[in-house]
Short mmCIF file of C-alpha atoms and ligand atoms in Angstrom, two decimals:
data_model
loop_
_atom_site.label_atom_id
_atom_site.label_comp_id
_atom_site.label_asym_id
_atom_site.label_seq_id
_atom_site.Cartn_x
_atom_site.Cartn_y
_atom_site.Cartn_z
CA UNK A 1088 12.98 4.54 -8.21
CA UNK A 1089 14.92 2.79 -5.37
CA UNK A 1090 13.90 -0.60 -4.23
CA UNK A 1091 14.62 -2.60 -1.05
CA UNK A 1092 13.50 -5.85 0.51
CA UNK A 1093 11.22 -6.26 3.56
CA UNK A 1094 13.08 -7.59 6.60
CA UNK A 1095 14.64 -10.98 5.98
CA UNK A 1096 12.21 -11.66 3.09
CA UNK A 1097 12.88 -11.57 -0.67
CA UNK A 1098 9.82 -9.36 -1.09
CA UNK A 1099 11.08 -6.41 -3.19
CA UNK A 1100 9.37 -3.07 -2.58
CA UNK A 1101 9.83 0.57 -3.91
CA UNK A 1102 11.11 2.72 -1.23
CA UNK A 1103 8.18 5.10 -1.79
CA UNK A 1104 4.89 3.22 -0.96
CA UNK A 1105 1.63 4.73 -1.79
CA UNK A 1106 -0.46 5.18 1.52
CA UNK A 1107 -4.13 4.60 0.77
CA UNK A 1108 -6.00 6.03 3.85
CA UNK A 1109 -6.80 9.68 2.79
CA UNK A 1110 -8.37 8.57 -0.44
CA UNK A 1111 -11.17 6.90 1.42
CA UNK A 1112 -11.72 8.93 4.55
CA UNK A 1113 -13.34 12.37 3.82
CA UNK A 1114 -14.12 12.96 7.48
CA UNK A 1115 -10.42 13.20 8.32
CA UNK A 1116 -9.03 14.23 5.07
CA UNK A 1117 -11.69 16.15 3.14
CA UNK A 1118 -13.62 15.33 -0.07
CA UNK A 1119 -12.03 12.88 -2.47
CA UNK A 1120 -12.87 12.43 -6.07
CA UNK A 1121 -12.62 8.68 -6.84
CA UNK A 1122 -11.27 9.37 -10.43
CA UNK A 1123 -8.38 11.20 -8.75
CA UNK A 1124 -7.76 8.29 -6.32
CA UNK A 1125 -7.62 5.83 -9.24
CA UNK A 1126 -5.34 8.24 -11.11
CA UNK A 1127 -3.08 8.32 -7.93
CA UNK A 1128 -2.73 4.66 -7.85
CA UNK A 1129 -1.99 4.40 -11.62
CA UNK A 1130 0.47 7.28 -11.63
CA UNK A 1131 2.27 5.59 -8.74
CA UNK A 1132 2.69 2.43 -10.60
CA UNK A 1133 3.80 4.25 -13.76
CA UNK A 1134 6.56 6.00 -11.63
CA UNK A 1135 7.86 2.62 -10.40
CA UNK A 1136 5.84 2.36 -7.17
CA UNK A 1137 4.94 -1.34 -6.57
CA UNK A 1138 4.11 -1.08 -2.90
CA UNK A 1139 0.60 -0.05 -1.59
CA UNK A 1140 -0.39 0.33 2.00
CA UNK A 1141 -3.82 -0.04 3.18
CA UNK A 1142 -5.90 -1.35 6.28
CA UNK A 1143 -9.16 -2.97 6.81
CA UNK A 1144 -10.29 -0.03 8.96
CA UNK A 1145 -9.58 2.59 6.16
CA UNK A 1146 -13.05 3.62 5.04
CA UNK A 1147 -14.35 0.47 6.63
CA UNK A 1148 -12.91 -1.64 4.03
CA UNK A 1149 -13.27 0.76 1.15
CA UNK A 1150 -9.57 1.29 0.64
CA UNK A 1151 -8.94 -2.36 0.29
CA UNK A 1152 -11.93 -2.65 -2.08
CA UNK A 1153 -10.65 0.21 -4.32
CA UNK A 1154 -7.04 -1.30 -4.52
CA UNK A 1155 -8.44 -4.72 -5.24
CA UNK A 1156 -10.51 -3.30 -8.14
CA UNK A 1157 -7.66 -1.15 -9.69
CA UNK A 1158 -4.83 -3.53 -9.07
CA UNK A 1159 -6.27 -6.93 -9.85
CA UNK A 1160 -5.06 -6.96 -13.43
CA UNK A 1161 -1.63 -6.23 -12.16
CA UNK A 1162 -1.64 -8.53 -9.11
CA UNK A 1163 1.75 -10.21 -9.98
CA UNK A 1164 3.55 -6.99 -10.13
CA UNK A 1165 2.44 -5.27 -6.93
CA UNK A 1166 3.06 -5.76 -3.21
CA UNK A 1167 -0.01 -5.45 -1.08
CA UNK A 1168 0.44 -4.45 2.66
CA UNK A 1169 -2.53 -4.36 4.82
CA UNK A 1170 -3.43 -4.32 8.44
CA UNK A 1171 -5.62 -6.33 10.85
CA UNK A 1172 -8.60 -4.43 12.50
CA UNK A 1173 -7.19 -3.31 16.00
CA UNK A 1174 -10.12 -4.89 17.75
CA UNK A 1175 -9.42 -8.25 16.10
CA UNK A 1176 -6.09 -9.42 17.48
CA UNK A 1177 -7.55 -12.64 18.96
CA UNK A 1178 -6.60 -15.84 16.99
CA UNK A 1179 -9.99 -16.66 15.28
CA UNK A 1180 -10.80 -13.02 14.68
CA UNK A 1181 -7.46 -12.51 12.98
CA UNK A 1182 -7.94 -15.47 10.71
CA UNK A 1183 -11.51 -14.32 9.95
CA UNK A 1184 -10.32 -10.83 9.12
CA UNK A 1185 -7.49 -11.94 6.82
CA UNK A 1186 -10.20 -13.69 4.81
CA UNK A 1187 -12.21 -10.55 4.68
CA UNK A 1188 -9.16 -8.52 3.59
CA UNK A 1189 -8.46 -11.12 0.90
CA UNK A 1190 -11.73 -10.99 -0.48
CA UNK A 1191 -11.96 -7.09 -0.58
CA UNK A 1192 -8.47 -7.08 -2.20
CA UNK A 1193 -9.61 -9.67 -4.87
CA UNK A 1194 -6.63 -11.78 -4.24
CA UNK A 1195 -5.78 -15.26 -2.74
CA UNK A 1196 -2.57 -13.86 -0.95
CA UNK A 1197 -1.71 -10.78 0.97
CA UNK A 1198 2.06 -9.86 0.69
CA UNK A 1199 2.42 -8.23 4.07
CA UNK A 1200 -0.19 -8.68 6.86
CA UNK A 1201 0.37 -6.45 9.93
CA UNK A 1202 -1.08 -6.16 13.33
CA UNK A 1203 -2.34 -2.47 13.19
CA UNK A 1204 -2.08 -1.70 16.89
CA UNK A 1205 -1.15 -3.90 19.90
CA UNK A 1206 -4.18 -4.82 22.15
CA UNK A 1207 -3.23 -4.85 25.74
CA UNK A 1208 -5.98 -7.65 26.36
CA UNK A 1209 -4.58 -10.07 23.94
CA UNK A 1210 -1.23 -11.79 24.38
CA UNK A 1211 1.17 -11.58 21.43
CA UNK A 1212 1.44 -15.34 21.24
CA UNK A 1213 -2.38 -15.56 20.46
CA UNK A 1214 -2.14 -13.30 17.39
CA UNK A 1215 1.20 -14.83 16.46
CA UNK A 1216 -0.54 -18.28 16.25
CA UNK A 1217 -3.01 -16.85 13.80
CA UNK A 1218 -0.33 -15.26 11.76
CA UNK A 1219 1.81 -18.48 11.66
CA UNK A 1220 -1.20 -20.48 10.45
CA UNK A 1221 -1.89 -17.88 7.63
CA UNK A 1222 1.85 -18.06 6.64
CA UNK A 1223 1.72 -21.85 6.45
CA UNK A 1224 -1.41 -21.69 4.41
CA UNK A 1225 0.12 -19.27 2.00
CA UNK A 1226 -2.58 -16.62 2.60
CA UNK A 1227 0.12 -14.20 3.68
CA UNK A 1228 3.59 -14.02 2.39
CA UNK A 1229 5.06 -12.08 5.41
CA UNK A 1230 3.84 -10.90 8.82
CA UNK A 1231 4.46 -7.52 10.35
CA UNK A 1232 3.60 -5.12 13.07
CA UNK A 1233 2.62 -1.48 13.34
CA UNK A 1234 2.83 0.88 16.34
CA UNK A 1235 5.11 -1.43 18.24
CA UNK A 1236 7.53 0.50 20.63
CA UNK A 1237 10.70 -0.59 22.33
CA UNK A 1238 9.08 -2.81 24.86
CA UNK A 1239 6.59 -4.52 22.61
CA UNK A 1240 8.96 -5.17 19.67
CA UNK A 1241 11.30 -7.42 21.62
CA UNK A 1242 8.49 -9.06 23.36
CA UNK A 1243 6.83 -9.86 19.96
CA UNK A 1244 10.08 -11.09 18.52
CA UNK A 1245 10.33 -13.53 21.36
CA UNK A 1246 7.27 -15.27 20.03
CA UNK A 1247 7.45 -14.72 16.35
CA UNK A 1248 9.48 -13.12 13.61
CA UNK A 1249 8.21 -9.70 12.26
CA UNK A 1250 9.64 -8.27 9.01
CA UNK A 1251 8.49 -4.72 9.50
CA UNK A 1252 7.34 -2.19 12.07
CA UNK A 1253 5.16 0.50 10.67
CA UNK A 1254 5.51 3.67 12.74
CA UNK A 1255 4.94 7.50 12.55
CA UNK A 1256 8.16 9.01 11.44
CA UNK A 1257 8.83 12.30 9.60
CA UNK A 1258 11.17 15.31 9.93
CA UNK A 1259 8.47 16.85 12.30
CA UNK A 1260 7.89 13.70 14.29
CA UNK A 1261 11.28 12.14 15.29
CA UNK A 1262 10.30 10.17 18.35
CA UNK A 1263 11.60 6.85 16.77
CA UNK A 1264 15.08 8.29 16.82
CA UNK A 1265 15.36 8.04 20.61
CA UNK A 1266 15.44 4.16 20.82
CA UNK A 1267 13.21 2.40 18.29
CA UNK A 1268 15.27 2.75 15.10
CA UNK A 1269 18.35 1.12 16.59
CA UNK A 1270 16.19 -1.64 17.99
CA UNK A 1271 14.78 -2.36 14.48
CA UNK A 1272 18.09 -2.20 12.90
CA UNK A 1273 19.59 -4.77 15.29
CA UNK A 1274 16.82 -7.05 14.66
CA UNK A 1275 16.66 -6.69 10.78
CA UNK A 1276 13.18 -5.29 11.13
CA UNK A 1277 12.41 -2.85 8.19
CA UNK A 1278 10.85 0.47 9.38
CA UNK A 1279 7.95 1.65 7.26
CA UNK A 1280 7.36 5.36 7.93
CA UNK A 1281 3.70 6.46 8.09
CA UNK A 1282 2.65 10.20 8.01
CA UNK A 1283 6.20 10.84 6.38
CA UNK A 1284 4.76 14.38 5.30
CA UNK A 1285 3.43 15.05 8.87
CA UNK A 1286 -0.03 14.89 7.19
CA UNK A 1287 0.96 17.49 4.64
CA UNK A 1288 2.71 20.11 6.95
CA UNK A 1289 6.03 19.15 5.21
CA UNK A 1290 4.52 20.02 1.78
CA UNK A 1291 4.53 23.75 2.81
CA UNK A 1292 0.85 24.06 1.96
CA UNK A 1293 -0.13 25.53 5.47
CA UNK A 1294 0.91 29.10 6.35
CA UNK A 1295 0.12 28.53 10.01
CA UNK A 1296 -1.38 26.05 12.39
CA UNK A 1297 -4.74 27.88 12.01
CA UNK A 1298 -4.90 26.79 8.34
CA UNK A 1299 -4.75 22.95 9.21
CA UNK A 1300 -8.04 21.21 9.13
CA UNK A 1301 -9.35 20.18 12.53
CA UNK A 1302 -9.13 16.42 11.79
CA UNK A 1303 -5.39 16.66 11.18
CA UNK A 1304 -4.69 19.37 13.85
CA UNK A 1305 -5.64 16.80 16.66
CA UNK A 1306 -2.27 15.23 16.87
CA UNK A 1307 0.38 16.05 19.47
CA UNK A 1308 2.10 18.36 17.06
CA UNK A 1309 -0.51 20.99 17.67
CA UNK A 1310 -1.75 22.70 20.61
CA UNK A 1311 -4.42 20.88 22.81
CA UNK A 1312 -6.66 23.92 22.28
CA UNK A 1313 -7.28 22.79 18.61
CA UNK A 1314 -10.98 21.73 18.44
CA UNK A 1315 -10.50 17.97 17.94
CA UNK A 1316 -7.24 17.55 20.11
CA UNK A 1317 -7.68 15.46 23.21
CA UNK A 1318 -3.92 15.09 24.31
CA UNK A 1319 -3.70 17.82 26.80
CA UNK A 1320 -0.22 18.93 25.67
CA UNK A 1321 1.19 22.17 24.49
CA UNK A 1322 2.28 20.84 20.99
CA UNK A 1323 5.01 22.41 19.07
CA UNK A 1324 3.30 24.83 16.65
CA UNK A 1325 5.87 27.53 16.94
CA UNK A 1326 8.84 25.30 16.61
CA UNK A 1327 7.17 23.59 13.70
CA UNK A 1328 6.58 26.74 11.58
CA UNK A 1329 10.03 28.06 12.29
CA UNK A 1330 11.46 24.73 11.08
CA UNK A 1331 9.24 24.77 7.99
CA UNK A 1332 10.69 28.18 7.08
CA UNK A 1333 14.15 26.61 7.16
CA UNK A 1334 13.10 23.47 5.26
CA UNK A 1335 11.52 25.72 2.53
CA UNK A 1336 14.95 27.58 2.23
CA UNK A 1337 16.77 24.31 1.77
CA UNK A 1338 14.20 23.02 -0.72
CA UNK A 1339 14.57 26.21 -2.75
CA UNK A 1340 18.29 26.06 -2.59
CA UNK A 1341 18.18 22.43 -3.85
CA UNK A 1342 15.55 23.25 -6.45
CA UNK A 1343 13.11 20.57 -5.37
CA UNK A 1344 9.62 20.57 -3.81
CA UNK A 1345 9.45 20.37 0.06
CA UNK A 1346 7.53 17.17 -0.22
CA UNK A 1347 10.30 15.41 -2.09
CA UNK A 1348 12.99 16.85 0.03
CA UNK A 1349 11.15 15.61 3.24
CA UNK A 1350 10.66 12.06 1.90
CA UNK A 1351 14.26 12.00 0.65
CA UNK A 1352 15.54 12.95 4.19
CA UNK A 1353 13.53 10.00 5.65
CA UNK A 1354 15.02 7.61 3.11
CA UNK A 1355 18.40 8.49 4.56
CA UNK A 1356 17.66 7.50 8.17
CA UNK A 1357 18.78 4.42 9.99
CA UNK A 1358 16.67 1.26 9.48
CA UNK A 1359 14.19 3.14 7.25
CA UNK A 1360 13.01 0.84 4.27
CA UNK A 1361 10.18 2.88 2.87
CA UNK A 1362 8.19 6.05 3.36
CA UNK A 1363 4.37 5.40 3.08
CA UNK A 1364 3.18 8.78 1.50
CA UNK A 1365 -0.49 9.46 1.20
CA UNK A 1366 -1.38 10.78 -2.29
CA UNK A 1367 -4.74 12.21 -3.19
CA UNK A 1368 -4.23 12.65 -6.99
CA UNK A 1369 -1.83 12.00 -9.86
CA UNK A 1370 0.26 15.02 -9.29
CA UNK A 1371 0.95 14.28 -5.64
CA UNK A 1372 1.60 10.58 -6.52
CA UNK A 1373 4.14 11.49 -9.13
CA UNK A 1374 5.79 14.00 -7.03
CA UNK A 1375 6.20 11.65 -4.04
CA UNK A 1376 7.58 8.79 -6.21
CA UNK A 1377 10.21 11.27 -7.45
CA UNK A 1378 11.61 11.56 -4.03
CA UNK A 1379 13.26 8.10 -4.33
CA UNK A 1380 15.32 9.59 -7.27
CA UNK A 1381 16.95 12.27 -4.93
CA UNK A 1382 20.24 11.41 -3.34
CA UNK A 1383 20.60 14.15 -0.74
CA UNK A 1384 24.12 14.87 0.37
CA UNK A 1385 25.13 14.25 4.10
CA UNK A 1386 25.37 18.06 4.57
CA UNK A 1387 21.74 18.57 3.53
CA UNK A 1388 20.55 15.80 5.60
CA UNK A 1389 22.30 17.14 8.48
CA UNK A 1390 21.05 20.75 7.91
CA UNK A 1391 17.48 19.44 7.64
CA UNK A 1392 17.87 17.43 11.04
CA UNK A 1393 19.28 20.60 12.65
CA UNK A 1394 16.30 22.66 11.35
CA UNK A 1395 13.83 20.19 13.08
CA UNK A 1396 15.88 19.48 16.24
CA UNK A 1397 13.77 21.87 18.37
CA UNK A 1398 10.54 20.07 17.34
CA UNK A 1399 12.01 16.72 18.10
CA UNK A 1400 13.08 17.94 21.56
CA UNK A 1401 9.65 19.53 22.39
CA UNK A 1402 7.58 16.40 21.33
CA UNK A 1403 9.99 14.02 23.05
CA UNK A 1404 10.22 10.18 22.80
CA UNK A 1405 6.50 9.41 22.88
CA UNK A 1406 5.82 7.45 19.67
CA UNK A 1407 2.09 8.11 19.70
CA UNK A 1408 1.12 10.90 17.51
CA UNK A 1409 -2.33 11.29 19.03
CA UNK A 1410 -2.17 10.54 22.70
CA UNK A 1411 -0.09 11.72 25.62
CA UNK A 1412 -0.92 8.56 27.36
CA UNK A 1413 1.00 6.46 24.83
CA UNK A 1414 -0.46 3.42 23.27
CA UNK A 1415 2.93 2.53 21.74
CA UNK A 1416 5.21 0.95 24.43
N1 NAP B 509 -0.08 2.18 10.76
C1 NAP B 509 -0.74 3.15 11.08
O1 NAP B 509 -1.26 3.26 12.31
C2 NAP B 509 -0.98 4.30 10.17
C3 NAP B 509 -1.36 5.61 10.69
C4 NAP B 509 -1.60 6.65 9.75
C5 NAP B 509 -1.39 6.56 8.48
N2 NAP B 509 -0.76 5.26 7.87
C6 NAP B 509 -0.45 4.98 6.64
O2 NAP B 509 0.49 6.00 6.17
C7 NAP B 509 -0.08 6.67 4.91
C8 NAP B 509 0.49 8.10 4.86
O3 NAP B 509 0.20 8.85 6.03
P1 NAP B 509 -0.79 10.04 6.04
O4 NAP B 509 -1.71 10.00 5.04
O5 NAP B 509 -1.26 9.99 7.50
O6 NAP B 509 0.08 11.36 5.92
P2 NAP B 509 1.14 11.90 4.94
O7 NAP B 509 1.52 10.87 3.90
O8 NAP B 509 2.20 12.56 5.69
O9 NAP B 509 0.35 12.95 4.29
C9 NAP B 509 -0.68 12.86 3.26
C10 NAP B 509 -1.15 14.18 2.80
O10 NAP B 509 -0.17 15.02 2.34
C11 NAP B 509 -0.58 15.79 1.27
N3 NAP B 509 0.31 15.46 0.15
C12 NAP B 509 0.91 14.30 -0.07
N4 NAP B 509 1.73 14.33 -1.16
C13 NAP B 509 1.81 15.61 -1.61
C14 NAP B 509 2.39 16.37 -2.49
N5 NAP B 509 3.36 15.82 -3.37
N6 NAP B 509 2.26 17.78 -2.61
C15 NAP B 509 1.37 18.31 -1.78
N7 NAP B 509 0.65 17.76 -0.75
C16 NAP B 509 0.80 16.43 -0.74
C17 NAP B 509 -2.04 15.34 1.01
O11 NAP B 509 -2.83 16.39 1.49
P3 NAP B 509 -4.23 16.91 1.05
O12 NAP B 509 -5.10 15.93 1.44
O13 NAP B 509 -4.33 18.20 1.84
O14 NAP B 509 -4.01 16.97 -0.48
C18 NAP B 509 -2.24 14.04 1.64
O15 NAP B 509 -3.39 13.83 2.07
C19 NAP B 509 -1.51 6.67 5.09
O16 NAP B 509 -2.26 6.63 3.84
C20 NAP B 509 -1.71 5.02 5.52
O17 NAP B 509 -1.44 4.15 4.51
C21 NAP B 509 -0.68 4.27 8.82
#
């Protein structure tokens, strides 16, 4: 396992973080056996993962509750990152919601507390006031943001320090490369990549876009004709499945699973601290953690970038995976 620190803090985290959304949201992700979820958390820890990502909104608090239950005996050894409910960016709401997360997580401090999404009706300095107070009180060790683009990030940094920016980034969703990664690097803000496997596309499990469950096929990667898609864009299905054929060939030549190769590619990118990989069971958790032991050569990294360039071009710089009218500015 490789480790890094978050922003300018001394909080040391594994570069593979376990994402804990899919284990509690069957509507989007399909049925989940709780024993498998617990096994995934334990297998992650056993493989050196000390960083777990959750949010108040995942399963209406169920993800935080599950993590709290499983990780309580190991609290000192793990780093818990959670996110504020997106509708609660006002000062008093943020403070109240932090208390609720603390209770669900069964802890008296949260290592990393992030604004989940910017709210256009709430000025940044109002949420920052709440975060500052929580820092002073020791209820959170570090403050962070998520889904902040090249306009919002500097505006937020003007009022308060953020240690991380959690954004969608994978070989099949490279919008952050246009502008945001450089900005994060210049400001010492660690990039945490969500959906690093493009919601399982990069594991090679789907033969075609028709095989992808509707809840996942609603992102801009897919055609707007997919049942739950609302973005009105053509998507990049043809380019994606062409790219995946090439990624598979590279994975076979390297003798590693596609998921590991894809995560290892991400860990080589500018400003990237961690990949937040969603795992549903022990096998997936172990495989994902193993990505941090791969050291891809510059040639392989370059080859994989070339394989997905057409997808990058088709989807463009919009950082919002779901909407054409980007919420990420
Ligand atoms: N800040 C935000 O706004 C935001 C948004 C989205 C996600 N996130 C965070 O990022 C985390 C990860 O993102 P994500 O869950 O959207 O997508 P992801 O990590 O790209 O994909 C997760 C899915 O990939 C499959 N998978 C994972 N490891 C595998 C392996 N080794 N072999 C085969 N299949 C594997 C599983 O699919 P199956 O279910 O088909 O088995 C799993 O549900 C979330 O859990 C959450 O913590 C944050």
